[in-house]
Structure formats: C-alpha cells, structure tokens
JSON list of C-alpha atoms in Angstrom, two decimals:
[
{"chain": "A", "resi": 1, "resn": "LYS", "atom": "CA", "xyz": [-3.10, -31.73, -14.17]},
{"chain": "A", "resi": 2, "resn": "GLN", "atom": "CA", "xyz": [-6.08, -29.39, -13.96]},
{"chain": "A", "resi": 3, "resn": "MET", "atom": "CA", "xyz": [-5.67, -25.74, -14.63]},
{"chain": "A", "resi": 4, "resn": "ALA", "atom": "CA", "xyz": [-8.02, -23.20, -13.11]},
{"chain": "A", "resi": 5, "resn": "THR", "atom": "CA", "xyz": [-9.47, -20.74, -15.57]},
{"chain": "A", "resi": 6, "resn": "LYS", "atom": "CA", "xyz": [-9.63, -17.12, -14.57]},
{"chain": "A", "resi": 7, "resn": "ARG", "atom": "CA", "xyz": [-12.32, -14.79, -15.85]},
{"chain": "A", "resi": 8, "resn": "THR", "atom": "CA", "xyz": [-10.99, -11.40, -16.65]},
{"chain": "A", "resi": 9, "resn": "THR", "atom": "CA", "xyz": [-14.23, -9.55, -17.45]},
{"chain": "A", "resi": 10, "resn": "VAL", "atom": "CA", "xyz": [-16.14, -10.08, -14.22]},
{"chain": "A", "resi": 11, "resn": "GLU", "atom": "CA", "xyz": [-14.56, -10.59, -10.85]},
{"chain": "A", "resi": 12, "resn": "GLN", "atom": "CA", "xyz": [-16.11, -13.56, -9.10]},
{"chain": "A", "resi": 13, "resn": "LYS", "atom": "CA", "xyz": [-16.77, -13.50, -5.42]},
{"chain": "A", "resi": 14, "resn": "VAL", "atom": "CA", "xyz": [-18.30, -15.95, -3.02]},
{"chain": "A", "resi": 15, "resn": "THR", "atom": "CA", "xyz": [-22.07, -15.66, -2.71]},
{"chain": "A", "resi": 16, "resn": "SER", "atom": "CA", "xyz": [-22.99, -14.44, 0.77]},
{"chain": "A", "resi": 17, "resn": "ILE", "atom": "CA", "xyz": [-25.12, -16.73, 2.93]},
{"chain": "A", "resi": 18, "resn": "GLN", "atom": "CA", "xyz": [-27.90, -14.11, 2.81]},
{"chain": "A", "resi": 19, "resn": "ASP", "atom": "CA", "xyz": [-27.90, -14.17, -1.02]},
{"chain": "A", "resi": 20, "resn": "PHE", "atom": "CA", "xyz": [-27.64, -17.96, -0.96]},
{"chain": "A", "resi": 21, "resn": "ILE", "atom": "CA", "xyz": [-30.76, -18.17, 1.22]},
{"chain": "A", "resi": 22, "resn": "LYS", "atom": "CA", "xyz": [-32.60, -15.59, -0.88]},
{"chain": "A", "resi": 23, "resn": "GLN", "atom": "CA", "xyz": [-31.90, -17.50, -4.11]},
{"chain": "A", "resi": 24, "resn": "SER", "atom": "CA", "xyz": [-33.06, -20.78, -2.53]},
{"chain": "A", "resi": 25, "resn": "GLN", "atom": "CA", "xyz": [-36.45, -19.21, -1.77]},
{"chain": "A", "resi": 26, "resn": "GLY", "atom": "CA", "xyz": [-37.35, -18.87, -5.45]},
{"chain": "A", "resi": 27, "resn": "GLU", "atom": "CA", "xyz": [-38.04, -16.12, -7.93]},
{"chain": "A", "resi": 28, "resn": "VAL", "atom": "CA", "xyz": [-41.00, -14.47, -9.62]},
{"chain": "A", "resi": 29, "resn": "VAL", "atom": "CA", "xyz": [-41.60, -15.99, -13.05]},
{"chain": "A", "resi": 30, "resn": "GLU", "atom": "CA", "xyz": [-44.08, -15.51, -15.86]},
{"chain": "A", "resi": 31, "resn": "LEU", "atom": "CA", "xyz": [-46.33, -18.45, -16.68]},
{"chain": "A", "resi": 32, "resn": "PRO", "atom": "CA", "xyz": [-48.81, -18.79, -19.53]},
{"chain": "A", "resi": 33, "resn": "GLY", "atom": "CA", "xyz": [-52.12, -17.36, -18.36]},
{"chain": "A", "resi": 34, "resn": "PHE", "atom": "CA", "xyz": [-55.66, -18.65, -18.59]},
{"chain": "A", "resi": 35, "resn": "THR", "atom": "CA", "xyz": [-56.35, -15.98, -21.19]},
{"chain": "A", "resi": 36, "resn": "SER", "atom": "CA", "xyz": [-53.96, -13.99, -23.37]},
{"chain": "A", "resi": 37, "resn": "GLU", "atom": "CA", "xyz": [-52.59, -12.34, -20.22]},
{"chain": "A", "resi": 38, "resn": "PRO", "atom": "CA", "xyz": [-49.73, -14.13, -18.41]},
{"chain": "A", "resi": 39, "resn": "VAL", "atom": "CA", "xyz": [-49.70, -14.85, -14.68]},
{"chain": "A", "resi": 40, "resn": "TYR", "atom": "CA", "xyz": [-46.79, -14.16, -12.35]},
{"chain": "A", "resi": 41, "resn": "VAL", "atom": "CA", "xyz": [-45.94, -16.53, -9.53]},
{"chain": "A", "resi": 42, "resn": "LYS", "atom": "CA", "xyz": [-43.00, -17.24, -7.27]},
{"chain": "A", "resi": 43, "resn": "LEU", "atom": "CA", "xyz": [-41.40, -20.63, -7.99]},
{"chain": "A", "resi": 44, "resn": "LYS", "atom": "CA", "xyz": [-38.40, -22.51, -6.68]},
{"chain": "A", "resi": 45, "resn": "ARG", "atom": "CA", "xyz": [-36.57, -25.46, -8.19]},
{"chain": "A", "resi": 46, "resn": "PRO", "atom": "CA", "xyz": [-37.07, -28.60, -6.09]},
{"chain": "A", "resi": 47, "resn": "SER", "atom": "CA", "xyz": [-34.46, -31.34, -5.85]},
{"chain": "A", "resi": 48, "resn": "LEU", "atom": "CA", "xyz": [-35.46, -34.70, -7.33]},
{"chain": "A", "resi": 49, "resn": "LEU", "atom": "CA", "xyz": [-33.04, -36.48, -5.01]},
{"chain": "A", "resi": 50, "resn": "GLY", "atom": "CA", "xyz": [-34.51, -34.57, -2.06]},
{"chain": "A", "resi": 51, "resn": "LEU", "atom": "CA", "xyz": [-38.05, -35.61, -3.04]},
{"chain": "A", "resi": 52, "resn": "VAL", "atom": "CA", "xyz": [-37.00, -39.25, -3.31]},
{"chain": "A", "resi": 53, "resn": "LYS", "atom": "CA", "xyz": [-35.14, -39.09, 0.01]},
{"chain": "A", "resi": 54, "resn": "GLN", "atom": "CA", "xyz": [-38.20, -37.57, 1.72]},
{"chain": "A", "resi": 55, "resn": "GLY", "atom": "CA", "xyz": [-40.42, -40.29, 0.27]},
{"chain": "A", "resi": 56, "resn": "LYS", "atom": "CA", "xyz": [-42.53, -37.74, -1.62]},
{"chain": "A", "resi": 57, "resn": "ILE", "atom": "CA", "xyz": [-42.15, -39.67, -4.87]},
{"chain": "A", "resi": 58, "resn": "PRO", "atom": "CA", "xyz": [-43.79, -43.09, -4.49]},
{"chain": "A", "resi": 59, "resn": "ASN", "atom": "CA", "xyz": [-41.77, -46.06, -5.72]},
{"chain": "A", "resi": 60, "resn": "ALA", "atom": "CA", "xyz": [-44.40, -46.68, -8.39]},
{"chain": "A", "resi": 61, "resn": "LEU", "atom": "CA", "xyz": [-43.63, -43.27, -9.90]},
{"chain": "A", "resi": 62, "resn": "LEU", "atom": "CA", "xyz": [-39.83, -43.38, -9.70]},
{"chain": "A", "resi": 63, "resn": "THR", "atom": "CA", "xyz": [-39.37, -44.83, -13.19]},
{"chain": "A", "resi": 64, "resn": "ARG", "atom": "CA", "xyz": [-41.75, -42.33, -14.80]},
{"chain": "A", "resi": 65, "resn": "THR", "atom": "CA", "xyz": [-40.19, -39.45, -12.86]},
{"chain": "A", "resi": 66, "resn": "ASN", "atom": "CA", "xyz": [-36.71, -40.50, -13.89]},
{"chain": "A", "resi": 67, "resn": "GLU", "atom": "CA", "xyz": [-37.82, -40.67, -17.54]},
{"chain": "A", "resi": 68, "resn": "LEU", "atom": "CA", "xyz": [-39.28, -37.17, -17.31]},
{"chain": "A", "resi": 69, "resn": "PHE", "atom": "CA", "xyz": [-36.26, -35.66, -15.58]},
{"chain": "A", "resi": 70, "resn": "SER", "atom": "CA", "xyz": [-33.81, -37.29, -17.98]},
{"chain": "A", "resi": 71, "resn": "GLY", "atom": "CA", "xyz": [-35.86, -36.32, -21.04]},
{"chain": "A", "resi": 72, "resn": "ASP", "atom": "CA", "xyz": [-36.32, -39.96, -22.07]},
{"chain": "A", "resi": 73, "resn": "ALA", "atom": "CA", "xyz": [-40.10, -40.02, -21.69]},
{"chain": "A", "resi": 74, "resn": "GLY", "atom": "CA", "xyz": [-41.82, -40.77, -24.93]},
{"chain": "A", "resi": 75, "resn": "ILE", "atom": "CA", "xyz": [-45.39, -39.64, -24.35]},
{"chain": "A", "resi": 76, "resn": "ASP", "atom": "CA", "xyz": [-48.02, -42.12, -25.53]},
{"chain": "A", "resi": 77, "resn": "PRO", "atom": "CA", "xyz": [-51.41, -40.41, -25.15]},
{"chain": "A", "resi": 78, "resn": "THR", "atom": "CA", "xyz": [-53.18, -43.77, -25.63]},
{"chain": "A", "resi": 79, "resn": "ASP", "atom": "CA", "xyz": [-51.48, -45.25, -22.56]},
{"chain": "A", "resi": 80, "resn": "ASP", "atom": "CA", "xyz": [-53.88, -44.34, -19.73]},
{"chain": "A", "resi": 81, "resn": "ASN", "atom": "CA", "xyz": [-51.44, -45.57, -17.07]},
{"chain": "A", "resi": 82, "resn": "MET", "atom": "CA", "xyz": [-48.63, -43.41, -18.47]},
{"chain": "A", "resi": 83, "resn": "MET", "atom": "CA", "xyz": [-50.84, -40.32, -18.70]},
{"chain": "A", "resi": 84, "resn": "GLY", "atom": "CA", "xyz": [-52.02, -40.83, -15.11]},
{"chain": "A", "resi": 85, "resn": "GLU", "atom": "CA", "xyz": [-48.45, -41.21, -13.88]},
{"chain": "A", "resi": 86, "resn": "LEU", "atom": "CA", "xyz": [-47.37, -38.16, -15.88]},
{"chain": "A", "resi": 87, "resn": "SER", "atom": "CA", "xyz": [-50.18, -36.15, -14.32]},
{"chain": "A", "resi": 88, "resn": "GLU", "atom": "CA", "xyz": [-49.16, -37.31, -10.82]},
{"chain": "A", "resi": 89, "resn": "VAL", "atom": "CA", "xyz": [-45.54, -36.33, -11.39]},
{"chain": "A", "resi": 90, "resn": "LEU", "atom": "CA", "xyz": [-46.46, -32.90, -12.80]},
{"chain": "A", "resi": 91, "resn": "GLU", "atom": "CA", "xyz": [-48.77, -32.25, -9.83]},
{"chain": "A", "resi": 92, "resn": "LEU", "atom": "CA", "xyz": [-46.06, -33.35, -7.40]},
{"chain": "A", "resi": 93, "resn": "ILE", "atom": "CA", "xyz": [-43.51, -31.03, -9.04]},
{"chain": "A", "resi": 94, "resn": "ALA", "atom": "CA", "xyz": [-46.04, -28.15, -9.02]},
{"chain": "A", "resi": 95, "resn": "GLY", "atom": "CA", "xyz": [-46.68, -28.77, -5.32]},
{"chain": "A", "resi": 96, "resn": "GLU", "atom": "CA", "xyz": [-42.97, -28.56, -4.59]},
{"chain": "A", "resi": 97, "resn": "SER", "atom": "CA", "xyz": [-42.24, -25.64, -6.94]},
{"chain": "A", "resi": 98, "resn": "PHE", "atom": "CA", "xyz": [-44.93, -23.07, -6.07]},
{"chain": "A", "resi": 99, "resn": "VAL", "atom": "CA", "xyz": [-43.88, -20.67, -3.32]},
{"chain": "A", "resi": 100, "resn": "GLU", "atom": "CA", "xyz": [-46.38, -17.85, -3.80]},
{"chain": "A", "resi": 101, "resn": "PRO", "atom": "CA", "xyz": [-49.17, -18.63, -4.10]},
{"chain": "A", "resi": 102, "resn": "THR", "atom": "CA", "xyz": [-48.67, -22.19, -2.89]},
{"chain": "A", "resi": 103, "resn": "TYR", "atom": "CA", "xyz": [-50.06, -24.99, -5.03]},
{"chain": "A", "resi": 104, "resn": "GLN", "atom": "CA", "xyz": [-52.42, -25.87, -2.17]},
{"chain": "A", "resi": 105, "resn": "GLU", "atom": "CA", "xyz": [-53.77, -22.29, -2.16]},
{"chain": "A", "resi": 106, "resn": "ILE", "atom": "CA", "xyz": [-54.40, -22.55, -5.91]},
{"chain": "A", "resi": 107, "resn": "LYS", "atom": "CA", "xyz": [-56.25, -25.86, -5.49]},
{"chain": "A", "resi": 108, "resn": "ASP", "atom": "CA", "xyz": [-58.19, -24.58, -2.45]},
{"chain": "A", "resi": 109, "resn": "ALA", "atom": "CA", "xyz": [-59.38, -21.64, -4.57]},
{"chain": "A", "resi": 110, "resn": "GLY", "atom": "CA", "xyz": [-60.84, -24.15, -7.05]},
{"chain": "A", "resi": 111, "resn": "VAL", "atom": "CA", "xyz": [-58.37, -23.22, -9.78]},
{"chain": "A", "resi": 112, "resn": "GLU", "atom": "CA", "xyz": [-57.08, -25.99, -12.04]},
{"chain": "A", "resi": 113, "resn": "LEU", "atom": "CA", "xyz": [-53.83, -25.22, -13.81]},
{"chain": "A", "resi": 114, "resn": "THR", "atom": "CA", "xyz": [-53.77, -25.75, -17.55]},
{"chain": "A", "resi": 115, "resn": "ASP", "atom": "CA", "xyz": [-51.57, -28.45, -19.10]},
{"chain": "A", "resi": 116, "resn": "GLU", "atom": "CA", "xyz": [-49.42, -25.66, -20.54]},
{"chain": "A", "resi": 117, "resn": "GLN", "atom": "CA", "xyz": [-48.95, -24.12, -17.08]},
{"chain": "A", "resi": 118, "resn": "LEU", "atom": "CA", "xyz": [-48.06, -27.48, -15.50]},
{"chain": "A", "resi": 119, "resn": "MET", "atom": "CA", "xyz": [-45.50, -28.15, -18.25]},
{"chain": "A", "resi": 120, "resn": "ALA", "atom": "CA", "xyz": [-44.07, -24.64, -17.82]},
{"chain": "A", "resi": 121, "resn": "VAL", "atom": "CA", "xyz": [-43.65, -25.27, -14.08]},
{"chain": "A", "resi": 122, "resn": "PHE", "atom": "CA", "xyz": [-42.00, -28.62, -14.82]},
{"chain": "A", "resi": 123, "resn": "ASN", "atom": "CA", "xyz": [-39.66, -27.00, -17.37]},
{"chain": "A", "resi": 124, "resn": "TYR", "atom": "CA", "xyz": [-38.79, -24.29, -14.84]},
{"chain": "A", "resi": 125, "resn": "SER", "atom": "CA", "xyz": [-38.07, -26.96, -12.23]},
{"chain": "A", "resi": 126, "resn": "GLN", "atom": "CA", "xyz": [-35.50, -28.47, -14.59]},
{"chain": "A", "resi": 127, "resn": "LYS", "atom": "CA", "xyz": [-33.90, -25.51, -16.34]},
{"chain": "A", "resi": 128, "resn": "GLY", "atom": "CA", "xyz": [-34.88, -22.41, -14.42]},
{"chain": "A", "resi": 129, "resn": "VAL", "atom": "CA", "xyz": [-36.04, -19.37, -16.36]},
{"chain": "A", "resi": 130, "resn": "LYS", "atom": "CA", "xyz": [-34.41, -20.72, -19.56]},
{"chain": "A", "resi": 131, "resn": "GLY", "atom": "CA", "xyz": [-36.94, -23.56, -19.46]},
{"chain": "A", "resi": 132, "resn": "LEU", "atom": "CA", "xyz": [-39.78, -21.07, -19.86]},
{"chain": "A", "resi": 133, "resn": "GLU", "atom": "CA", "xyz": [-38.52, -19.51, -23.10]},
{"chain": "A", "resi": 134, "resn": "SER", "atom": "CA", "xyz": [-40.60, -21.85, -25.29]},
{"chain": "A", "resi": 135, "resn": "PHE", "atom": "CA", "xyz": [-43.78, -20.63, -23.56]},
{"chain": "A", "resi": 136, "resn": "ARG", "atom": "CA", "xyz": [-43.18, -16.96, -24.30]},
{"chain": "A", "resi": 137, "resn": "THR", "atom": "CA", "xyz": [-44.70, -15.50, -27.42]},
{"chain": "A", "resi": 138, "resn": "GLU", "atom": "CA", "xyz": [-43.22, -12.55, -29.21]}
]
C-alpha cells in the first residue's frame, strides 16, 4: 500500500501550461568562456529517446551515446574511433541543446567551442544547472 507524502513547508500546485512551455524552452546558463570571462547562453535539455526516435543519433553511435548518458564510458584517448564518436555525440548534443545562440549560428560565425564548453553543455543536458557546478570556479 503506497502512502502519499505531504509537504508542509511549501504548498505544491500544478504547473500551468504557460510555465510548462516556458520551462521547455530552456534557460540562460553560464558556460566556461574562451578567456577568464564566462559566456552566457540559453540551453535546453534534449531527450535522448526523442533523438533516437527522430533518427538524429545514427545506429553506429547508439552504443557510445548510451555509454555517455549512463556514465559508463571509460575514455581511452588512444582509441581514435572512440574519440571521434565521442566528438560526434558531443556535437550532436550541443546542436540539440543550444537555443540562443543556436549551435549553427556559432559554427556559422567560425567559432569552435572548447572541449570544456562542449563537456559543460553535455553535463547540462544530463543534470541541468547542477551539472555545471564542476565548471564554476570560486
């Protein structure tokens, strides 16, 4: 028999459809910058299942993507194939995560994101703002 728990400190209410839509459109987050100054972008968290369903993740990358998303990926920098697949997955996630500017706008401007920025975007895609804590310096 399950028992519902009731929070006494904060009254919970159903999120309105307007707030639901607003949250789905992403949030402004701080990423590591190219210099000592951070950059601020709008990101959203894409759905891995949605990307697979839409065919945006090629079958050849499904195993590597699953390893990354589950945290089981042991990175072997000497494995050229693994590093190439990792790069493809990180680029794919960046393409799906950036709202403003879009990842295409960044690429069209001739800007190449740093490895640290790509990993920060990936971490955000998995854990939200909590995933960015390791990139912040005090």
